[in-house]
Amino acid sequence: IFVVVTSVVVSIRLIRALNPQPYDSGLHVAAYAFAPVLLCIVAGQMSCFLLLGMVLFLLLYRQQRFWAGVALSLCMVKPHVLVPFGIALALWIIRERKYSVLYGFSSGCIVSSIVPLLFRRSIWQDYFAMMLTYHLERQFWPTLSMLFRLAVHPSSVWLQYVPVLLGASWAIWYYLKHRQGWMWDNEHGYLLCQIGRASCRERV
């Protein structure tokens, strides 16, 4: 819980640096009382790390791209909720040749994958074994994709992928439409980040 709360506090304080315009100090306090934030803290949700990773990325991507990529590796705790953002990011890296972001992201993922091995060498074997035997497709998750599947055809697991495919297609179209002068810290980039955070709230 302490780590989750720390992530929230740091994220909210860093968000202030993204907007140089004067603001009402009451909004800063209200951010801590925002219902999804409180739910994440109470439930000990790792979604707060996604918020921290994206905020750090927005602050660093202009001048410290490698570390911006490292910050994004925090988002790998729940990569499935950031598919539209990730697709637009990949297109941006390729088009703008910002490969240092990719190098930083890869480095962060490698380090975060190796560290757990220091405490338990079989952790990845145990994880994949659990994924194969737990039958996640039989579990109920209160998400849009699950509700869509239950409404159309409960036994057709592939229907759960329809919303994410639509979201991925939209992300490709949206980035290509606004690729000229694309900036992550303006309304275009913020929209994709907001979609990611909305997905996090959906899974709380």
XYZ file of C-alpha atoms in Angstrom, residues 17 22 31-32 35 37-39 47 60-61 69 85 94 102 127 139 160 165 170 178-179 187 197:
24
model
C 5.003 20.326 -13.950
C -1.415 28.910 -12.952
C -6.867 14.873 -7.172
C -6.148 12.806 -4.066
C -12.773 8.209 -6.658
C -7.533 7.015 -7.160
C -9.036 6.059 -3.808
C -10.238 2.731 -5.205
C -2.637 0.676 -12.017
C 11.099 13.181 -20.212
C 10.366 12.290 -23.834
C 11.467 4.694 -22.322
C -1.369 4.077 -26.538
C 9.277 4.401 -36.178
C 12.663 1.851 -27.468
C 3.943 -17.787 -13.890
C -13.314 -16.299 -15.228
C -13.490 -10.478 -26.138
C -9.068 -4.640 -32.113
C -8.747 3.648 -34.116
C -2.479 13.823 -36.663
C 1.094 12.639 -37.273
C -4.360 17.268 -26.734
C -6.085 5.531 -17.643
